[in-house]
CSV table of C-alpha atoms in Angstrom, one decimal:
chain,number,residue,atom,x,y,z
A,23,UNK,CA,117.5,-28.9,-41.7
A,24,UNK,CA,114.3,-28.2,-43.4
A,25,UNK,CA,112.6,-31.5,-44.2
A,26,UNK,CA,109.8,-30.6,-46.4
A,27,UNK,CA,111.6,-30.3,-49.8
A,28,UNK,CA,110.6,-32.7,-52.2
A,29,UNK,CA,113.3,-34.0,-54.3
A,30,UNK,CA,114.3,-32.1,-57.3
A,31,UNK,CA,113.5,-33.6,-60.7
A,32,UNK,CA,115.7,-33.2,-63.8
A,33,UNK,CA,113.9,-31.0,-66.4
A,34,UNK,CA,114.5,-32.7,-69.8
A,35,UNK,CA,112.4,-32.6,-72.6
A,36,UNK,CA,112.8,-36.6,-72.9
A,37,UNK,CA,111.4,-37.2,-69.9
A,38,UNK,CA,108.9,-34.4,-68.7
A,39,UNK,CA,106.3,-32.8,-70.1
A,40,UNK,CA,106.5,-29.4,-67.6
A,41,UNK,CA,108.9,-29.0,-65.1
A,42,UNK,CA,108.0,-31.5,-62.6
A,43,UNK,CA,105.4,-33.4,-64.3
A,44,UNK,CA,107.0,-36.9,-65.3
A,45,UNK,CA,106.3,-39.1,-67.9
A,46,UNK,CA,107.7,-42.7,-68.4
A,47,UNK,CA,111.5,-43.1,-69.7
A,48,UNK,CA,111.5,-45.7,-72.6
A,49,UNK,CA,114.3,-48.3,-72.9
A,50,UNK,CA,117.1,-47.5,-75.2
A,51,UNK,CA,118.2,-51.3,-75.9
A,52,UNK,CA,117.6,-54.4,-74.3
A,53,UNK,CA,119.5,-57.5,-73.8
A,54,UNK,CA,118.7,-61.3,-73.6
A,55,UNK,CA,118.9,-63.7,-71.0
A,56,UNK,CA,119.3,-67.5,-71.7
A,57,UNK,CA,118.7,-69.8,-69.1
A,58,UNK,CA,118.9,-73.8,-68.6
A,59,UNK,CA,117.5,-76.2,-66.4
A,60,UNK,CA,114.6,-76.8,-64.7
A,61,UNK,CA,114.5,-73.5,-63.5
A,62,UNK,CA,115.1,-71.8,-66.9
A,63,UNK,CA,111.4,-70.4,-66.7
A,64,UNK,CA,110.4,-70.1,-63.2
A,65,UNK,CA,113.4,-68.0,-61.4
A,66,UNK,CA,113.7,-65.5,-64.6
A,67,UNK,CA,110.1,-64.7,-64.2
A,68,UNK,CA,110.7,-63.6,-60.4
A,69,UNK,CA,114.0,-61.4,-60.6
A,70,UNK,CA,115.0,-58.8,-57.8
A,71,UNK,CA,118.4,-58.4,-58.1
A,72,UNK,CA,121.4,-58.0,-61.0
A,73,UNK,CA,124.9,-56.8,-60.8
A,74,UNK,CA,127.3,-57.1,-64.2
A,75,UNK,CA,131.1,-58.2,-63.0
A,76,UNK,CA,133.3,-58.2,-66.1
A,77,UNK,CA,131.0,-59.7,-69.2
A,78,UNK,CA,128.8,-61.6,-66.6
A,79,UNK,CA,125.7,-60.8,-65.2
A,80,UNK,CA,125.1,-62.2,-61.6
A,81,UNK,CA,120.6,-62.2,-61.2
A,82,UNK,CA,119.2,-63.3,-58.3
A,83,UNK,CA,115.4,-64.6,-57.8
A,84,UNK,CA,113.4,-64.0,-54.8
A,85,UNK,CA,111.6,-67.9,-55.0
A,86,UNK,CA,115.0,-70.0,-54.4
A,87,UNK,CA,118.3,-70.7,-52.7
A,88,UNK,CA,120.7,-70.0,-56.0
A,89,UNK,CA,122.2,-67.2,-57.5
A,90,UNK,CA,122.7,-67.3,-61.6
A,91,UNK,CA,125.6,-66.3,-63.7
A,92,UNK,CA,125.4,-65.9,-67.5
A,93,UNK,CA,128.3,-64.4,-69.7
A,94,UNK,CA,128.5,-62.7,-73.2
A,95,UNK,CA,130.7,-61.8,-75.4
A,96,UNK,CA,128.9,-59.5,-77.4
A,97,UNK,CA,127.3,-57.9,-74.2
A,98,UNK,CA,123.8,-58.6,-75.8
A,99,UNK,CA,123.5,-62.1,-75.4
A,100,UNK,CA,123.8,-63.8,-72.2
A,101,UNK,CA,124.1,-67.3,-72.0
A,102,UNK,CA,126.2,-70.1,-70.2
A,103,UNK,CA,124.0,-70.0,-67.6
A,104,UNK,CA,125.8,-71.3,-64.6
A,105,UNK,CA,123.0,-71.7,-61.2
A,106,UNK,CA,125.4,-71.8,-57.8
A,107,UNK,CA,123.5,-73.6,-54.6
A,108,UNK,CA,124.1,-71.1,-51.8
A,109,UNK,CA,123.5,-74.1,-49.5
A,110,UNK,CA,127.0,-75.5,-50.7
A,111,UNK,CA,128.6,-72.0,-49.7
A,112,UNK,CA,126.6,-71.2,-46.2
A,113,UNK,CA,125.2,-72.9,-43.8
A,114,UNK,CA,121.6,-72.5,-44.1
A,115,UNK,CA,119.5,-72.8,-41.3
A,116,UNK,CA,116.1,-72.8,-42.9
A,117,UNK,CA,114.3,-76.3,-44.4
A,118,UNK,CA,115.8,-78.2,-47.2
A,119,UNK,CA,115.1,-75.8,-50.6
A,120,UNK,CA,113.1,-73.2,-48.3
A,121,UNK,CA,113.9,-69.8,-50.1
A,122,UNK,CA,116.6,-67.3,-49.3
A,123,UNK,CA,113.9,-64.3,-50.7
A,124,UNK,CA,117.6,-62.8,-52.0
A,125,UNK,CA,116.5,-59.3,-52.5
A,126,UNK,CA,120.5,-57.6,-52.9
A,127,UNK,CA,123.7,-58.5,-54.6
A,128,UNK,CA,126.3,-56.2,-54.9
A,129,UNK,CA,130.0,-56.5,-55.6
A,130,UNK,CA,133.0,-55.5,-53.9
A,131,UNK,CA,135.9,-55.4,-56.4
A,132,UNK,CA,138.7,-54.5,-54.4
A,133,UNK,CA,138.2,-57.4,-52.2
A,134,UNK,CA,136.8,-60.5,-55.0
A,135,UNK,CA,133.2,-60.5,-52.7
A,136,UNK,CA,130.1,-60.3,-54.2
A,137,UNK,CA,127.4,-59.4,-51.3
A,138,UNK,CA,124.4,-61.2,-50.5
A,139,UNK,CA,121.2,-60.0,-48.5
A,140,UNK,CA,117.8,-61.6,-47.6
A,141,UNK,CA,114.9,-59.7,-47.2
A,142,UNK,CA,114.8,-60.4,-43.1
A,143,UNK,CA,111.0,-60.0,-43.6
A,144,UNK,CA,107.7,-62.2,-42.5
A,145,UNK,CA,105.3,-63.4,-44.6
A,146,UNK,CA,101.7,-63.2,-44.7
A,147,UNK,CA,100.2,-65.8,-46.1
A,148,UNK,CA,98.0,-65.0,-49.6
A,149,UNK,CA,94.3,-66.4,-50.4
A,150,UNK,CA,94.1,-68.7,-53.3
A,151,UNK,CA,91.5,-67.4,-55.7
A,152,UNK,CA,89.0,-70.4,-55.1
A,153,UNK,CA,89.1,-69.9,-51.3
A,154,UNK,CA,86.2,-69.4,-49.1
A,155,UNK,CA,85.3,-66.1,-47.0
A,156,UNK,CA,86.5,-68.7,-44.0
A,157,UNK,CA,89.3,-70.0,-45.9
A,158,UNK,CA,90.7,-66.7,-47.0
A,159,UNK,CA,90.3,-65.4,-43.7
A,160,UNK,CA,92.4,-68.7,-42.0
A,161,UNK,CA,95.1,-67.7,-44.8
A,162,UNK,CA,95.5,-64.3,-43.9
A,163,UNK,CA,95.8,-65.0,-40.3
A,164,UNK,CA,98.5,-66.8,-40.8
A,165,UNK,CA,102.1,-65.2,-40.5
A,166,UNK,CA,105.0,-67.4,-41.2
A,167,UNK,CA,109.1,-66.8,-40.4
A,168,UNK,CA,111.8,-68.7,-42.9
A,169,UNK,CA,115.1,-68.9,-41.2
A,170,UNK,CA,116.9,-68.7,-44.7
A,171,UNK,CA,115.6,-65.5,-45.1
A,172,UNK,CA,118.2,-63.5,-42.8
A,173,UNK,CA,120.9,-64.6,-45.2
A,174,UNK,CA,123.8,-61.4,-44.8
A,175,UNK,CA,127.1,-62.4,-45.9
A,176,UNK,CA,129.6,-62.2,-49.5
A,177,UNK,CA,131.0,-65.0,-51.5
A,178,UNK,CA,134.4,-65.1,-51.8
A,179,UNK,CA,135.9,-65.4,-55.0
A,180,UNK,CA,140.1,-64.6,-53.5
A,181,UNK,CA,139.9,-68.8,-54.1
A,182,UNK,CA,137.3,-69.5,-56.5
A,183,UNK,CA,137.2,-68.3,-60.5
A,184,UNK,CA,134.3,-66.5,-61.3
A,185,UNK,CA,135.1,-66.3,-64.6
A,186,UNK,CA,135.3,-70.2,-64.9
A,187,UNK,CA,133.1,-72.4,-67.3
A,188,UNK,CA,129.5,-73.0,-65.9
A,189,UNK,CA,130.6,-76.9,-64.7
A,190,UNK,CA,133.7,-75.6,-63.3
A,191,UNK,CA,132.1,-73.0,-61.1
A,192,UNK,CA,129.0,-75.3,-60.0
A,193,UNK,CA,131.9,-78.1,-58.8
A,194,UNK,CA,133.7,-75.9,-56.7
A,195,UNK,CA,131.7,-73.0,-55.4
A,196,UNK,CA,133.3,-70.3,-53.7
A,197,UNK,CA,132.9,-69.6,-49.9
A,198,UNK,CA,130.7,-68.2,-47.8
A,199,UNK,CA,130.9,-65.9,-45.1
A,200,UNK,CA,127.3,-64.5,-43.0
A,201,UNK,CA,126.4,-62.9,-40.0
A,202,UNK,CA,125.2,-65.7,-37.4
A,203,UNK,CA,122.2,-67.2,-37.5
A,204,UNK,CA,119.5,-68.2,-34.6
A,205,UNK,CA,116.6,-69.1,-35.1
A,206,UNK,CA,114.2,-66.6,-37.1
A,207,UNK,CA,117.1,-63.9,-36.3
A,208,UNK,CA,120.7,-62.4,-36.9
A,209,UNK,CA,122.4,-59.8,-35.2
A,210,UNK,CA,121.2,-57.0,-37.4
A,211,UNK,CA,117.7,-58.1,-36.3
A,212,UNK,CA,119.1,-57.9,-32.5
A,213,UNK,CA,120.2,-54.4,-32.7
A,214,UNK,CA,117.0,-53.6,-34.2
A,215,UNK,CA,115.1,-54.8,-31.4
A,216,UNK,CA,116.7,-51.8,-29.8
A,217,UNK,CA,115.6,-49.6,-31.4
A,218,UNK,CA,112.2,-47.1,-30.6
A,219,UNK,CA,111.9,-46.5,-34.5
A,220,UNK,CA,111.9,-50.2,-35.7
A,221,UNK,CA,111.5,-52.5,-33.2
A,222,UNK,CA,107.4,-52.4,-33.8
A,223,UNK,CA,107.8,-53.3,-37.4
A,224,UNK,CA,110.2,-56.2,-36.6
A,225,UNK,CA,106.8,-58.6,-36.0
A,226,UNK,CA,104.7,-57.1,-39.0
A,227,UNK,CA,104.6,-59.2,-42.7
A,228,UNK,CA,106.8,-57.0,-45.1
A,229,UNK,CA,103.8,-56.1,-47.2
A,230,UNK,CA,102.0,-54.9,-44.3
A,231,UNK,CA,104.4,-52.0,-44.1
A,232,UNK,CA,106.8,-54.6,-41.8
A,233,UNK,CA,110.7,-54.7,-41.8
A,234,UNK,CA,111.8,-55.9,-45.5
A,235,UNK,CA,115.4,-55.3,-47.3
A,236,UNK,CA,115.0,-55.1,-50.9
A,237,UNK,CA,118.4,-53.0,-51.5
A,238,UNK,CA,121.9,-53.1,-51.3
A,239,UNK,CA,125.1,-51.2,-52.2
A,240,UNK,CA,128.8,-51.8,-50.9
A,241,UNK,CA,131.7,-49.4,-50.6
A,242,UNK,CA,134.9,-50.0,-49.2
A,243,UNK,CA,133.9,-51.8,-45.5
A,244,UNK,CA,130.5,-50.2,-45.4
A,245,UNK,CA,127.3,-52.0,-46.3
A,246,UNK,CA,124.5,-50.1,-47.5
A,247,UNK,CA,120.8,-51.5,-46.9
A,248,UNK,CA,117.7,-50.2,-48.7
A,249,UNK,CA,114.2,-50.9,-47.0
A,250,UNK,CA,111.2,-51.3,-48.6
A,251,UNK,CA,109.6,-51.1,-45.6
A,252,UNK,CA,108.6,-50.1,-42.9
A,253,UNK,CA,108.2,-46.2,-44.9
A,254,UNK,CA,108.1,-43.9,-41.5
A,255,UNK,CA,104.9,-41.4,-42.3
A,256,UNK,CA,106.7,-41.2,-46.1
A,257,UNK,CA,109.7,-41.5,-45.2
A,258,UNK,CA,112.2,-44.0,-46.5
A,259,UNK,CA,115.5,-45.9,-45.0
A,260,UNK,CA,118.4,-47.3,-46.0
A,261,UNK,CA,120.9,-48.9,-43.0
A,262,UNK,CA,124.7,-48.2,-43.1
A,263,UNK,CA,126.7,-51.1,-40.9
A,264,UNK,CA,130.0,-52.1,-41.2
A,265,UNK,CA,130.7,-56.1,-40.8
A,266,UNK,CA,134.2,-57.5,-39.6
A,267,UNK,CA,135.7,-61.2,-40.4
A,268,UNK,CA,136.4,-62.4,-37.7
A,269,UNK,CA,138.7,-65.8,-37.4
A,270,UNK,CA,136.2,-68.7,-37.1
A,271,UNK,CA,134.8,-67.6,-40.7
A,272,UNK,CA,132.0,-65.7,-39.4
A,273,UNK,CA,130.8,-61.8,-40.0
A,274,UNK,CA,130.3,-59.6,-37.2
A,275,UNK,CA,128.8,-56.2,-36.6
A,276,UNK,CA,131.5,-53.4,-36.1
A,277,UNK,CA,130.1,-51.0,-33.5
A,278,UNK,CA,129.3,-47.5,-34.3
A,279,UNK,CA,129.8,-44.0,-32.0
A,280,UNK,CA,126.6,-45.0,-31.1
A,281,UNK,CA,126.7,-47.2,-27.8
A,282,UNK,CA,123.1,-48.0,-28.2
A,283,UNK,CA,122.9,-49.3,-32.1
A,284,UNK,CA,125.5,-51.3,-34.3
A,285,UNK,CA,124.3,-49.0,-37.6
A,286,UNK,CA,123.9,-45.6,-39.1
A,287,UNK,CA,120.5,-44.7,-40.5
A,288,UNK,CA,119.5,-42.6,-43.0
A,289,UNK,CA,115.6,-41.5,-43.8
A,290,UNK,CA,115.3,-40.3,-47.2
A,291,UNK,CA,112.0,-38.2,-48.7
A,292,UNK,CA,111.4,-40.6,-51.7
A,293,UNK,CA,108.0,-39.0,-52.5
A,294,UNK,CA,106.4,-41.9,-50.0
A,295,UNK,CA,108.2,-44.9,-51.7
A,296,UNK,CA,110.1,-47.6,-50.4
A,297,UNK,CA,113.2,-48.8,-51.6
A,298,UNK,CA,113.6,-51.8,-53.8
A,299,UNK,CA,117.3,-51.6,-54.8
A,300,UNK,CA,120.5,-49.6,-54.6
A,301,UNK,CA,123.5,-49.2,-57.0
A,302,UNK,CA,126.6,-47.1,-56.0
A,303,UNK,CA,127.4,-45.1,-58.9
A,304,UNK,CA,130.9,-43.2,-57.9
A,305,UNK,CA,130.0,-41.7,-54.1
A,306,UNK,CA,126.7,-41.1,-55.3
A,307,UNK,CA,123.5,-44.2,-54.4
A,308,UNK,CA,121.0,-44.9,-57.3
A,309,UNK,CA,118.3,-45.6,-55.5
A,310,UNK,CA,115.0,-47.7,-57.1
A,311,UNK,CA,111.9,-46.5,-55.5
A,312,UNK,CA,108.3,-48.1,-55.4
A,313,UNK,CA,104.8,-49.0,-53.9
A,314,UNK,CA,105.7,-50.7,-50.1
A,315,UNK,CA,102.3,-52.3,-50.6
A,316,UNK,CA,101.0,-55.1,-52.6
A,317,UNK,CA,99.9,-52.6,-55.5
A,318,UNK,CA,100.8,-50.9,-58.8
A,319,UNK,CA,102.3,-47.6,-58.4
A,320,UNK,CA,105.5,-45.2,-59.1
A,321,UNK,CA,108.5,-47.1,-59.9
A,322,UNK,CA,111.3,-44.3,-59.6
A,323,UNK,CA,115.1,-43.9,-59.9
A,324,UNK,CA,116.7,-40.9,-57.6
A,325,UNK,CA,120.0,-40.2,-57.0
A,326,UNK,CA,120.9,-39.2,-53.5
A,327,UNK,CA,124.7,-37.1,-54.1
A,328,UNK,CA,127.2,-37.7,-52.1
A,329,UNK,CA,126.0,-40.6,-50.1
A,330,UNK,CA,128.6,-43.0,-49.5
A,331,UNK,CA,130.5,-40.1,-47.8
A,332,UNK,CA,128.2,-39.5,-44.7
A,333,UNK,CA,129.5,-41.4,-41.3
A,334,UNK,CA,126.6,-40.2,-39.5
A,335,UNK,CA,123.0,-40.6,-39.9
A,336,UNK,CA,120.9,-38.0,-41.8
A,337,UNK,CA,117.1,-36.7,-42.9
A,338,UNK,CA,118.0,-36.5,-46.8
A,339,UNK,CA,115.4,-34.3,-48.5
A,340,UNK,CA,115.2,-32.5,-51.8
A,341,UNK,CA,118.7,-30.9,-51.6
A,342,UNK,CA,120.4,-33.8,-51.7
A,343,UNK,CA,118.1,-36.2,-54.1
A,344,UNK,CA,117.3,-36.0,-57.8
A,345,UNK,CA,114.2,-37.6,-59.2
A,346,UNK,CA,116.1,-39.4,-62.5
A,347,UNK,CA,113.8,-41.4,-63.8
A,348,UNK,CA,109.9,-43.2,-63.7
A,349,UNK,CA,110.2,-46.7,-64.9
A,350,UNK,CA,107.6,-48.7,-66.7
A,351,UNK,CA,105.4,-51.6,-65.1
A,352,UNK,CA,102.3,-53.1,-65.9
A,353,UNK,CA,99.2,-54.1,-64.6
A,354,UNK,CA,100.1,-56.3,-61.9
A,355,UNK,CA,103.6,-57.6,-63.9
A,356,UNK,CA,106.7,-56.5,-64.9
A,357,UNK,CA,107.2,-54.4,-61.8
A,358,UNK,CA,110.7,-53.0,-62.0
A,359,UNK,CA,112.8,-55.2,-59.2
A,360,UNK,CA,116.8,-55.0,-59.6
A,361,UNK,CA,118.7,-52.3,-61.0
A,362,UNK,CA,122.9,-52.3,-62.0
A,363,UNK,CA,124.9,-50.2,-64.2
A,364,UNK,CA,125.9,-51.3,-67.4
A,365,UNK,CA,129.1,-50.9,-69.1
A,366,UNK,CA,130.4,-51.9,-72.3
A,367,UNK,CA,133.5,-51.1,-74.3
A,368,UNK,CA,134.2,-47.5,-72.5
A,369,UNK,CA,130.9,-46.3,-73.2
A,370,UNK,CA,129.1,-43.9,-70.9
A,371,UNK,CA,127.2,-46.6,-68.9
A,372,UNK,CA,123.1,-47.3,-69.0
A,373,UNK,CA,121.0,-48.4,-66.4
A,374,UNK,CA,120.3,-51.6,-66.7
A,375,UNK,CA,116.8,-53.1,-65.0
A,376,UNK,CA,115.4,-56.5,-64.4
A,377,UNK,CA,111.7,-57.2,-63.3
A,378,UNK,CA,109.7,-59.4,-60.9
A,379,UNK,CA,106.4,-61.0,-62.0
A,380,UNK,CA,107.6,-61.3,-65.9
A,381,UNK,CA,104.7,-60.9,-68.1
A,382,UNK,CA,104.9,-62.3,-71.5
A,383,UNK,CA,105.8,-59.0,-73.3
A,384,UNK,CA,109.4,-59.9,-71.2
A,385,UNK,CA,110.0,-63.7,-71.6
A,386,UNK,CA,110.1,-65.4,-75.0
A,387,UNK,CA,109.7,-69.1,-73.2
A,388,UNK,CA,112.0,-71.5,-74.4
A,389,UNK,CA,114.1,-68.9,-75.7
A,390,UNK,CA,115.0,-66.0,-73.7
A,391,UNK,CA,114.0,-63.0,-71.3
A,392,UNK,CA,114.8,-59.4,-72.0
A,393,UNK,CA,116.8,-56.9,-69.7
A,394,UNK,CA,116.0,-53.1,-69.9
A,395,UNK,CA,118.5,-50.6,-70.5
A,396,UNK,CA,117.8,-47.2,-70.0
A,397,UNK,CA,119.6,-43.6,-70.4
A,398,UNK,CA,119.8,-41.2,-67.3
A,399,UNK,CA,121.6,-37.9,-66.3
A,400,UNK,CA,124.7,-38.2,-65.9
């Protein structure tokens, strides 16, 4: 396979000037998020993940250890904000209240399971602004590992209504299921470990180009992982793995052909992005793209045809990928973080988009926050 194709952009006169040259797509409509508690302002403004089951949106922020459920019923207005403790459904082996970093949710409908991931990354730890040259250089010698964050497992709603009022829910959460924990470690991690490709960025902070999972897309029994890193010389990946119930409540890796790895990989020529989040959409991936660094760059939607049909790992390059979109983001905020399609009424569905680092042109404190919705090619 020839590897140096770029991916293909759509040539539209809404969203490029020449063929090729992109400009940014602007948001059709928007919708409004109301949240409660004393958390109504602080996990909002740090989003990374959103899926819509039904006429509920499921957000999840990357600072915490809940997921958040509002409903509408004009799908405009979300409210009946509803905050589940993910401590009550797994068993956690981090601190008390040390974050999850949930970067993925996805949601299985044939089997009532809505997917959960943790970004399985390190974390460097950043200079305060009033720091000293020796106190910023202590800081960023420092390189932490939260247990919490190798969270990989579904809730299951077979026992548990979802579409319950908000006390309802928050009384009787539904179950957990998760790959094992050790300590600072899962099975997907041991695998890794295995592995020539990955194994060196297994000890590296996720924004130093180290292991971070930031997307995720389920179909059938396969489990689709987008990383944000580590981007090999450009290249991105996104981890196909299969995990199995097995009878003491506990996921397990299903092995592959592969006697030497429990997964599939794919590497994906995403114009030197990472991935920050996945959607199926039919047997096609949406795939959000972005900076792997701590910086302001391209945020990008492709679509990569076709995907959840592969069994066996592949080098995806132009032929297969379509550059849909480039997303807004500002200067240091409202950096493009979870992406889920949007349905409403039989409508051809939008892409809906939910940011990290909320600038004040996205909350309205006090009141609500506002959720993008853009137009693609369908």
């Amino acid at each position: 396979m020839t590897i140096r194709n770029h991916p293909r952009r759509i040539d539209t006169n809404t969203r490029f000037n020449m063929p090729g040259e992109a400009i940014t797509a602007r948001p059709t409509g928007q919708l409004r998020l109301y949240f409660e508690g004393g958390d109504a302002n602080t996990t909002p403004a740090s989003l990374s993940a959103v899926e819509q089951i039904d006429n509920a949106l499921w957000v999840a922020g990357d600072e915490s250890t809940t997921i958040e459920r509002l409903t509408s019923n004009d799908y405009a207005n979300y409210k009946d904000h509803v905050s589940l403790d993910l401590t009550r459904s797994f068993d956690l082996p981090g601190k008390e209240q040390e974050e999850i970093d949930l970067e993925g949710i996805a949601w299985d409908k044939e089997n009532e399971r809505l997917w959960l991931v943790g970004s399985h990354s390190l974390r460097r730890k950043k200079p305060r602004p009033d720091d000293s040259d020796a106190d910023a250089f202590k800081a960023l010698s420092k390189i932490s590992r939260q247990d919490n964050r190798y969270l990989l497992g579904y809730l299951d709603f077979t026992r548990s209504d979802r579409r319950g009022d908000a006390r309802a829910l928050a009384a009787h959460p539904p179950s957990g299921h998760a790959l094992p924990f050790d300590k600072g470690d899962n099975a997907l991690i041991k695998t890794l470990r295995t592995s020539k490709t990955y194994a060196p960025f297994l000890d590296l902070p996720s924004k130093d180009n180290g292991l971070d999972i930031e997307g995720m897309a389920v179909a059938n029994d396969r489990v689709f992982l987008g990383l944000r890193g580590p981007v090999l010389r450009g290249w991105a990946t996104i981890l196909q793995i299969t995990l199995d119930l097995r009878t003491n409540g506990e996921l397990e890796l299903r092995p592959t052909d592969r006697k030497d790895r429990d997964y599939v990989r794919h590497v994906l020529d995403l114009d030197g992005l990472g991935i920050r989040d996945l959607c199926a959409y039919g047997n096609d991936l949406l795939i959000l793209a972005g900076p792997t660094m701590v910086l302001d760059g391209p945020m990008r939607v492709f679509r990569w045809r076709d995907a959840l049909g592969h069994e066996q790992g592949n080098c995806v390059d132009g032929r297969q990928l379509e550059m849909l979109l480039d997303l807004p983001y500002g200067d240091r905020v409202d950096h493009p973080e979870g992406i889920t399609l949007f349905e409403q009424n039989g409508a051809a569905p939008l892409l809906l988009v939910v940011y990290d680092s909320a600038s004040g042109g996205q909350m309205r404190e006090g009141e609500y926050f506002k959720a993008d919705l853009f137009a693609y090619p369908q």
